[in-house]
Amino acid sequence: MSTATNDRQRVSFVSDLHLLSRRSSAPRHLDSLHAVARKSQHFVLGGDIFDFKWSTLHSLDASIAAAESWLFELAQATPECRFHFLLGNHDSHPALIQRLPALACRLPNFAWEHFFLRMGDTIFLHGDVADRHSTTQCLLEARRNGFCHESRSKMHHGAYDLVVRSHLHRIIPTAVYPRKTVARRILHYLRDIAQGPEQGIRRVCFGHTHRIVLGFEHGGVTFFNGGAPIGKARFHVLEFDVETPGADPAVTLVSVG
C-alpha cells in the first residue's frame, strides 16, 4: 500500500486490459496508452492489466515473461511519467510478484502495490472488494486461492468467446454490480484500512467490475470506473488533476475503443 501527496499532479488510470487473453482488445489501443502517459505525471495501472487465468501463451513462464517485458517497455518509453502497477485478481500471481521488486530497481519510474495507491483525496484500487464486504485478509486469501487451478482448456476459451460474441459480457456487469452496492462495499473496505471519507478520501477510482462509472456519488465520495476493453466494449482511460485534500480535481475522459 502507498500514499502520496503533491500540490497538483496529472494522474491517469486504466484497469482491466486483460492482456494475454483472447478476449482483450487492448493491444489495439497501446498507442493511445502511450500518448496518455506522455502527458501524465503519474499513470496508475489498476489491476488485471494481465490475465494469467486466461492466457493464451503456452506456459506460465511465457506469460510472466511477457507481462514483465510489457511493463518494462511501457515505463522505459516514457521516463518522465511514473507508473504505479496495482495488482488485480487476474494478475496477482506469485510468480509475477516475485519479479516486481527487481523490475522496480531497474526502472526508477516504476512502482507497484498489492492493494491501493492514495494521492491527496483520491484513492486508486483494483476493486475486487466490490464482490463482497472484504478486509485486507479476505483479499489476500481470495487472490491466493484464485490461482489454485489448472490452466483454462480450449473448451473454456471457446465458451468465453461465445459470451463475448453474444455481448453478454456487456450486460452482466450492470446486473451483477449495482452502483450503490459496489460503492457501499468499497467504502466498507476503505474504512477497514483507515482510508475512508473520515480520513479525507473524496474520490475513488477502481476497476474489476467492467462497468463504466463516471462520477457516481455515495457517502460523500465520488466513484469512477473506466470499464474494460473486452471484445467491442468501450472503455475510458481516466485522467485526473489531483489536488491535496479539500480541493476538487478536474477529470478528463479519454474514450478508447
XYZ file of C-alpha atoms in Angstrom:
257
model
C 0.000 0.000 0.000
C 1.158 3.520 -0.663
C 0.172 7.123 -0.122
C 1.461 10.185 -1.944
C 0.504 13.844 -1.861
C 1.599 16.737 -4.051
C 0.153 20.193 -4.739
C -1.053 19.252 -8.201
C -0.495 16.066 -10.150
C -1.765 14.880 -13.527
C -2.721 11.255 -12.933
C -4.096 8.753 -15.450
C -5.795 5.468 -14.609
C -6.609 2.375 -16.624
C -7.548 -1.120 -15.495
C -8.738 -4.490 -16.739
C -6.822 -4.623 -20.004
C -6.670 -8.425 -19.606
C -3.613 -8.619 -21.826
C -2.557 -12.155 -22.828
C -6.176 -13.273 -23.102
C -8.072 -13.830 -26.324
C -10.999 -11.630 -25.283
C -8.937 -8.451 -24.826
C -8.942 -5.710 -27.463
C -6.338 -3.707 -25.501
C -3.414 -4.427 -27.882
C -5.168 -2.262 -30.482
C -5.069 0.711 -28.133
C -1.474 0.675 -26.897
C -0.573 3.782 -28.901
C -3.342 5.645 -27.078
C -1.997 4.494 -23.714
C 1.482 5.718 -24.593
C 0.038 9.074 -25.688
C -1.775 9.465 -22.367
C 1.400 8.558 -20.467
C 3.365 11.267 -22.253
C 1.098 13.975 -20.840
C 0.792 12.492 -17.338
C 2.996 12.772 -14.286
C 1.621 9.513 -12.917
C -0.057 6.572 -14.627
C -1.870 4.068 -12.410
C -2.294 0.584 -13.881
C -5.254 -0.507 -11.827
C -5.132 -4.287 -11.780
C -5.967 -7.110 -14.189
C -3.661 -5.471 -16.688
C -2.681 -9.059 -17.476
C -4.813 -12.171 -17.354
C -2.858 -15.208 -16.260
C -6.044 -17.197 -15.712
C -6.991 -16.938 -19.390
C -3.592 -16.521 -21.023
C -3.237 -17.998 -24.497
C 0.536 -18.410 -24.192
C 1.962 -21.906 -23.992
C 3.210 -21.780 -20.398
C 3.071 -19.785 -17.179
C 6.737 -18.841 -17.586
C 5.990 -17.384 -21.011
C 3.055 -15.403 -19.629
C 5.082 -13.981 -16.734
C 7.949 -13.039 -19.049
C 5.549 -11.318 -21.452
C 3.977 -9.326 -18.624
C 7.340 -8.240 -17.250
C 8.503 -7.204 -20.715
C 5.322 -5.202 -21.327
C 5.710 -3.280 -18.066
C 9.385 -2.610 -18.742
C 8.769 -1.311 -22.255
C 5.880 0.911 -21.172
C 7.823 2.563 -18.356
C 11.056 2.817 -20.323
C 9.283 4.564 -23.218
C 8.117 7.464 -21.010
C 10.714 8.091 -18.293
C 9.131 11.416 -17.301
C 5.957 9.610 -16.173
C 5.867 7.485 -13.026
C 3.965 4.212 -13.394
C 2.175 2.575 -10.464
C 1.216 -1.059 -11.012
C -1.610 -2.290 -8.787
C -2.351 -5.985 -8.664
C -5.765 -7.415 -9.510
C -7.358 -10.810 -9.050
C -6.283 -11.978 -12.540
C -2.638 -10.841 -12.374
C -1.765 -11.153 -8.685
C 0.241 -14.279 -9.397
C 3.101 -15.174 -7.013
C 5.441 -15.732 -9.961
C 4.932 -12.155 -11.163
C 5.024 -10.673 -7.667
C 8.464 -12.233 -7.155
C 9.790 -10.286 -10.150
C 8.305 -6.886 -9.357
C 10.904 -5.713 -6.793
C 13.725 -6.309 -9.281
C 11.746 -4.544 -12.004
C 11.290 -1.534 -9.722
C 15.051 -1.467 -9.144
C 15.705 -1.449 -12.896
C 13.145 1.277 -13.588
C 13.326 4.430 -11.452
C 9.854 5.463 -12.676
C 8.102 2.201 -11.793
C 6.478 1.186 -8.513
C 3.977 -1.473 -7.547
C 1.455 -2.059 -4.796
C -0.631 -5.011 -3.702
C -3.840 -3.138 -2.975
C -4.077 0.629 -3.356
C -2.427 3.957 -4.040
C -3.562 7.210 -2.465
C -2.812 10.664 -3.854
C -4.344 13.553 -1.957
C -8.081 12.993 -1.644
C -8.138 10.322 -4.371
C -7.578 6.606 -3.873
C -6.907 4.105 -6.658
C -7.559 0.376 -6.248
C -8.430 -2.620 -8.378
C -11.872 -3.075 -6.922
C -12.264 -6.802 -6.313
C -13.647 -5.755 -2.920
C -16.794 -4.940 -4.939
C -17.674 -8.655 -4.920
C -18.463 -8.727 -1.201
C -17.691 -6.951 2.058
C -13.949 -7.540 2.381
C -10.932 -6.909 4.544
C -7.284 -6.991 3.519
C -7.007 -10.558 4.801
C -10.051 -11.594 2.756
C -8.460 -10.081 -0.344
C -5.196 -11.913 0.229
C -6.954 -15.246 0.660
C -9.223 -14.739 -2.353
C -6.325 -13.827 -4.621
C -4.177 -16.675 -3.325
C -6.945 -19.214 -3.858
C -7.736 -17.781 -7.273
C -4.601 -19.293 -8.791
C -5.043 -22.759 -7.313
C -6.417 -24.272 -10.508
C -5.371 -25.690 -13.842
C -4.980 -23.561 -16.955
C -8.170 -22.962 -18.927
C -8.854 -25.559 -21.598
C -9.767 -24.906 -25.240
C -13.351 -25.664 -24.296
C -13.284 -22.942 -21.631
C -11.798 -20.446 -24.092
C -14.445 -21.339 -26.653
C -17.231 -20.851 -24.122
C -15.902 -17.434 -23.174
C -15.609 -16.464 -26.842
C -19.299 -17.267 -27.172
C -20.105 -14.988 -24.230
C -18.187 -12.136 -25.874
C -19.748 -12.681 -29.306
C -23.226 -12.652 -27.769
C -22.389 -9.401 -25.916
C -23.365 -10.921 -22.565
C -20.115 -9.515 -21.154
C -21.605 -6.040 -21.659
C -24.908 -6.879 -19.973
C -23.799 -8.958 -16.988
C -21.790 -6.250 -15.126
C -24.836 -3.976 -14.882
C -26.861 -6.748 -13.242
C -24.111 -8.131 -11.008
C -22.624 -4.816 -9.876
C -25.316 -2.238 -8.957
C -23.525 1.059 -8.409
C -24.800 1.694 -4.891
C -23.971 -1.841 -3.739
C -20.468 -1.568 -5.183
C -19.946 1.833 -3.564
C -21.034 0.506 -0.163
C -18.685 -2.470 -0.385
C -15.741 -0.316 -1.422
C -16.395 2.147 1.407
C -16.558 -0.769 3.858
C -13.101 -1.881 2.733
C -11.670 1.646 2.774
C -12.842 2.169 6.336
C -11.272 -1.165 7.292
C -7.886 0.112 6.063
C -8.422 3.608 7.536
C -8.592 5.257 4.109
C -12.239 6.289 4.075
C -14.002 9.646 3.867
C -13.192 10.193 7.541
C -9.516 10.282 6.501
C -10.158 12.748 3.674
C -10.969 10.459 0.750
C -13.380 12.161 -1.635
C -12.756 10.217 -4.833
C -12.361 6.513 -5.644
C -11.037 5.207 -8.954
C -11.419 1.450 -9.380
C -11.723 -1.368 -11.901
C -12.705 -5.049 -11.717
C -16.430 -4.758 -12.460
C -16.002 -3.891 -16.172
C -18.891 -1.444 -15.690
C -18.239 2.173 -16.649
C -18.995 4.510 -13.740
C -18.373 8.200 -14.265
C -18.985 10.285 -11.184
C -21.419 8.233 -9.067
C -21.732 9.844 -5.631
C -22.356 7.914 -2.435
C -21.461 8.605 1.173
C -19.657 11.830 0.361
C -17.368 10.064 -2.132
C -17.395 10.151 -5.943
C -16.688 6.889 -7.792
C -15.100 6.338 -11.213
C -14.547 3.203 -13.289
C -13.313 3.287 -16.883
C -14.651 -0.124 -17.890
C -12.674 -2.781 -19.773
C -11.628 -3.338 -23.423
C -13.282 -6.718 -23.816
C -14.477 -7.545 -27.301
C -16.021 -4.423 -28.815
C -16.882 -2.810 -25.482
C -15.921 0.817 -24.993
C -13.697 1.866 -22.143
C -12.064 5.013 -20.837
C -8.630 5.998 -19.691
C -9.375 8.354 -16.810
C -7.234 11.451 -16.347
C -7.336 13.441 -13.115
C -5.793 16.678 -11.939
C -5.339 15.513 -8.364
C -5.047 18.132 -5.648
C -4.320 17.840 -1.962
C -7.352 17.050 0.266
C -10.072 19.656 0.145
C -9.613 20.605 -3.497
C -11.790 19.495 -6.394
C -9.690 17.890 -9.137
C -10.809 18.080 -12.718
C -11.492 14.843 -14.550
C -10.862 14.167 -18.229
C -12.127 11.075 -20.034
C -10.215 9.594 -22.936
C -12.620 7.302 -24.785
C -10.871 4.318 -26.294
C -12.439 1.560 -28.337
